[in-house]
GROMACS .gro file of C-alpha atoms in nm:
model
  198
    1MET     CA    1  11.566   8.729  12.724
    2GLN     CA    2  11.785   8.934  12.573
    3LYS     CA    3  11.553   9.089  12.381
    4THR     CA    4  11.344   9.208  12.677
    5LEU     CA    5  11.641   9.280  12.845
    6LEU     CA    6  11.772   9.499  12.536
    7ILE     CA    7  11.433   9.679  12.506
    8LEU     CA    8  11.445   9.715  12.913
    9ILE     CA    9  11.786   9.917  12.899
   10ILE     CA   10  11.679  10.110  12.614
   11ALA     CA   11  11.375  10.200  12.808
   12ILE     CA   12  11.550  10.325  13.088
   13GLN     CA   13  11.755  10.562  12.810
   14ALA     CA   14  11.451  10.714  12.744
   15THR     CA   15  11.449  11.065  12.764
   16LEU     CA   16  11.197  11.370  12.652
   17SER     CA   17  11.472  11.446  12.387
   18GLU     CA   18  11.453  11.343  11.996
   19ALA     CA   19  11.696  11.079  11.849
   20GLN     CA   20  11.881  11.184  11.632
   21GLU     CA   21  11.849  10.894  11.282
   22PHE     CA   22  11.677  10.694  11.523
   23ARG     CA   23  11.510  10.400  11.271
   24PHE     CA   24  11.382  10.076  11.409
   25GLY     CA   25  11.097   9.881  11.190
   26LEU     CA   26  11.003   9.837  10.833
   27TYR     CA   27  11.082  10.151  10.582
   28THR     CA   28  11.030  10.199  10.236
   29ARG     CA   29  11.154  10.473   9.959
   30ASN     CA   30  10.909  10.677   9.792
   31SER     CA   31  10.959  10.858   9.466
   32SER     CA   32  11.159  11.127   9.609
   33ARG     CA   33  11.389  10.904   9.790
   34ILE     CA   34  11.264  10.997  10.125
   35PHE     CA   35  11.224  10.727  10.379
   36GLU     CA   36  10.856  10.638  10.511
   37GLN     CA   37  10.822  10.430  10.787
   38ILE     CA   38  10.530  10.145  10.744
   39SER     CA   39  10.319  10.117  11.033
   40PRO     CA   40  10.163   9.777  11.081
   41SER     CA   41   9.865   9.664  11.057
   42LEU     CA   42   9.622   9.446  11.291
   43ILE     CA   43   9.483   9.147  11.189
   44ALA     CA   44   9.162   9.075  11.353
   45ASP     CA   45   9.154   8.700  11.410
   46LYS     CA   46   8.753   8.706  11.560
   47ASN     CA   47   8.682   8.696  11.188
   48MET     CA   48   8.861   8.367  11.129
   49ASN     CA   49   8.732   8.137  10.852
   50LEU     CA   50   8.797   7.808  10.758
   51SER     CA   51   8.806   7.657  10.433
   52TYR     CA   52   8.947   7.399  10.170
   53LEU     CA   53   9.162   7.457   9.907
   54PHE     CA   54   9.118   7.160   9.609
   55ASN     CA   55   9.352   6.909   9.601
   56PHE     CA   56   9.540   7.059   9.906
   57GLU     CA   57   9.522   6.784  10.218
   58LYS     CA   58   9.576   7.106  10.488
   59PRO     CA   59   9.291   7.309  10.595
   60ILE     CA   60   9.350   7.716  10.482
   61ILE     CA   61   9.246   8.010  10.757
   62THR     CA   62   9.167   8.323  10.603
   63VAL     CA   63   9.275   8.627  10.860
   64TYR     CA   64   9.126   8.964  10.811
   65ILE     CA   65   9.342   9.278  10.862
   66GLU     CA   66   9.153   9.554  11.054
   67LYS     CA   67   9.196   9.837  10.797
   68ASP     CA   68   9.016   9.905  10.475
   69THR     CA   69   9.342   9.946  10.295
   70ALA     CA   70   9.732   9.973  10.337
   71ASP     CA   71   9.852  10.398  10.420
   72ILE     CA   72  10.169  10.370  10.177
   73ALA     CA   73  10.114  10.363   9.893
   74LEU     CA   74  10.432  10.255   9.629
   75HIS     CA   75  10.452  10.354   9.251
   76THR     CA   76  10.659  10.115   9.149
   77ASP     CA   77  10.624   9.677   9.062
   78LYS     CA   78  10.999   9.695   9.218
   79PRO     CA   79  11.062   9.871   9.562
   80GLU     CA   80  11.337   9.917   9.762
   81PHE     CA   81  11.238   9.840  10.193
   82PHE     CA   82  11.444   9.882  10.438
   83PHE     CA   83  11.455   9.632  10.756
   84TYR     CA   84  11.581   9.860  11.086
   85LEU     CA   85  11.625   9.556  11.414
   86PRO     CA   86  11.747   9.667  11.768
   87SER     CA   87  12.142   9.657  11.764
   88ASP     CA   88  12.268   9.520  12.121
   89ARG     CA   89  12.556   9.813  12.101
   90ASP     CA   90  12.282  10.098  12.099
   91SER     CA   91  12.338  10.343  12.323
   92THR     CA   92  12.095  10.587  12.170
   93THR     CA   93  11.899  10.806  12.409
   94LEU     CA   94  11.517  10.751  12.267
   95SER     CA   95  11.222  11.026  12.250
   96VAL     CA   96  10.904  10.930  12.384
   97LYS     CA   97  10.776  10.938  12.002
   98SER     CA   98  11.117  10.681  11.983
   99MET     CA   99  11.017  10.456  12.224
  100VAL     CA  100  10.676  10.428  12.084
  101ALA     CA  101  10.722  10.333  11.752
  102LEU     CA  102  10.964  10.060  11.946
  103ILE     CA  103  10.661   9.885  12.099
  104LYS     CA  104  10.425   9.877  11.842
  105ASN     CA  105  10.681   9.734  11.651
  106TYR     CA  106  10.761   9.426  11.886
  107PRO     CA  107  10.831   9.159  11.611
  108PHE     CA  108  11.143   9.364  11.516
  109ILE     CA  109  11.254   9.319  11.894
  110TYR     CA  110  11.166   8.913  11.844
  111ALA     CA  111  11.303   8.878  11.471
  112GLU     CA  112  11.712   8.834  11.478
  113SER     CA  113  11.657   8.920  11.033
  114PRO     CA  114  11.475   8.970  10.778
  115GLU     CA  115  11.456   8.613  10.706
  116ASP     CA  116  11.216   8.560  11.030
  117PHE     CA  117  10.962   8.781  10.769
  118ILE     CA  118  10.705   8.652  10.542
  119LEU     CA  119  10.626   8.925  10.170
  120VAL     CA  120  10.285   8.746  10.084
  121PRO     CA  121  10.012   8.914   9.869
  122ILE     CA  122   9.675   9.044  10.022
  123PHE     CA  123   9.345   8.971   9.899
  124ASN     CA  124   9.045   9.121   9.891
  125MET     CA  125   8.769   8.901   9.999
  126ARG     CA  126   8.384   8.997  10.057
  127ARG     CA  127   8.423   9.065  10.405
  128GLY     CA  128   8.741   9.246  10.392
  129ARG     CA  129   9.093   9.239  10.303
  130ALA     CA  130   9.264   8.898  10.397
  131ILE     CA  131   9.582   8.667  10.398
  132ARG     CA  132   9.610   8.290  10.394
  133LEU     CA  133   9.763   8.064  10.652
  134ALA     CA  134   9.784   7.696  10.641
  135LYS     CA  135   9.747   7.491  10.961
  136GLU     CA  136   9.980   7.204  11.017
  137LYS     CA  137   9.893   7.004  11.312
  138TYR     CA  138  10.191   6.821  11.505
  139PHE     CA  139  10.234   6.613  11.748
  140TYR     CA  140  10.194   6.869  12.055
  141GLY     CA  141   9.939   7.112  11.876
  142THR     CA  142   9.838   7.277  11.576
  143ASN     CA  143  10.015   7.623  11.426
  144PHE     CA  144   9.961   7.836  11.138
  145LYS     CA  145  10.168   7.904  10.842
  146PRO     CA  146  10.197   8.185  10.529
  147PHE     CA  147  10.039   7.971  10.264
  148LYS     CA  148  10.315   7.787  10.032
  149ASP     CA  149  10.180   7.910   9.728
  150ASP     CA  150  10.158   8.290   9.868
  151ILE     CA  151  10.589   8.336   9.982
  152ILE     CA  152  10.697   8.587   9.760
  153ASP     CA  153  11.095   8.572   9.736
  154TYR     CA  154  11.292   8.861   9.800
  155ASN     CA  155  11.725   8.908   9.887
  156ILE     CA  156  11.844   9.044  10.223
  157ILE     CA  157  12.150   9.279  10.172
  158SER     CA  158  12.328   9.411  10.500
  159MET     CA  159  12.338   9.748  10.502
  160PRO     CA  160  12.671   9.974  10.642
  161GLU     CA  161  12.454  10.052  10.972
  162ASP     CA  162  12.463   9.809  11.232
  163ASN     CA  163  12.146   9.585  11.222
  164ALA     CA  164  12.036   9.667  10.905
  165TYR     CA  165  11.922   9.528  10.580
  166LYS     CA  166  11.842   9.618  10.219
  167ILE     CA  167  11.547   9.419  10.082
  168GLU     CA  168  11.540   9.399   9.676
  169LEU     CA  169  11.256   9.212   9.567
  170THR     CA  170  11.312   8.925   9.307
  171ASN     CA  171  11.049   8.946   9.093
  172PRO     CA  172  10.835   9.293   9.004
  173LEU     CA  173  10.495   9.307   9.195
  174PRO     CA  174  10.189   9.326   8.956
  175LYS     CA  175   9.940   9.589   9.118
  176GLY     CA  176   9.784   9.497   9.442
  177GLU     CA  177   9.812   9.447   9.781
  178TYR     CA  178  10.118   9.289  10.035
  179GLY     CA  179  10.229   9.256  10.361
  180PHE     CA  180  10.507   9.122  10.516
  181ILE     CA  181  10.443   8.925  10.786
  182TYR     CA  182  10.664   8.759  11.163
  183ASN     CA  183  10.661   8.404  11.107
  184ARG     CA  184  10.719   8.339  11.451
  185PRO     CA  185  10.550   8.262  11.729
  186THR     CA  186  10.488   8.628  11.981
  187PRO     CA  187  10.316   8.624  12.329
  188TYR     CA  188  10.098   8.938  12.150
  189ASP     CA  189   9.828   8.989  11.845
  190MET     CA  190   9.934   8.922  11.477
  191VAL     CA  191  10.026   9.222  11.292
  192ILE     CA  192  10.106   9.294  10.907
  193TYR     CA  193  10.328   9.556  10.764
  194ASP     CA  194  10.137   9.629  10.443
  195PHE     CA  195  10.160   9.831  10.143
  196ARG     CA  196   9.994   9.900   9.796
  197ILE     CA  197  10.109   9.876   9.437
  198GLU     CA  198   9.955  10.135   9.209
   0.00000   0.00000   0.00000
């Protein structure tokens, strides 16, 4: 409820003027130390495929990503990431462009910290790029979580800006594609903040 109210307040304040230094969502820094925003890619659940791993008692759901490749290419095996979450004290007047960024990055509206996100590898399957989710059955229904063995550890460092965090990887990443997913239920389609290491 508080998050919804915050978005409504920000929306009322939105104007056609460009906001100064407005950042919301997930960013990285390129080799020139310039911030680049990582846009989310939609996970196309219509291609879900139920499979079973050897010696694993729970089924694994393979979910496919709509885009053929990640837009952001990074040339380091230990990239830095920056999470910018909404602030309850934010009274910035936003441009239409910034409002679009706010809506597009809806997982960041729900998130309370980067701990609500999980970094996972993206696999190249016959039908396209995919991630694996473990199916968990509960008394009240079924839930899907990232497959435990796929989770990549990272450290979270608070930054001076309000609700801003720097992410440092615990270990270098081999070449390939990866993505951050929001690890909580939302009423919207699942998205992944994908990037590739070259």
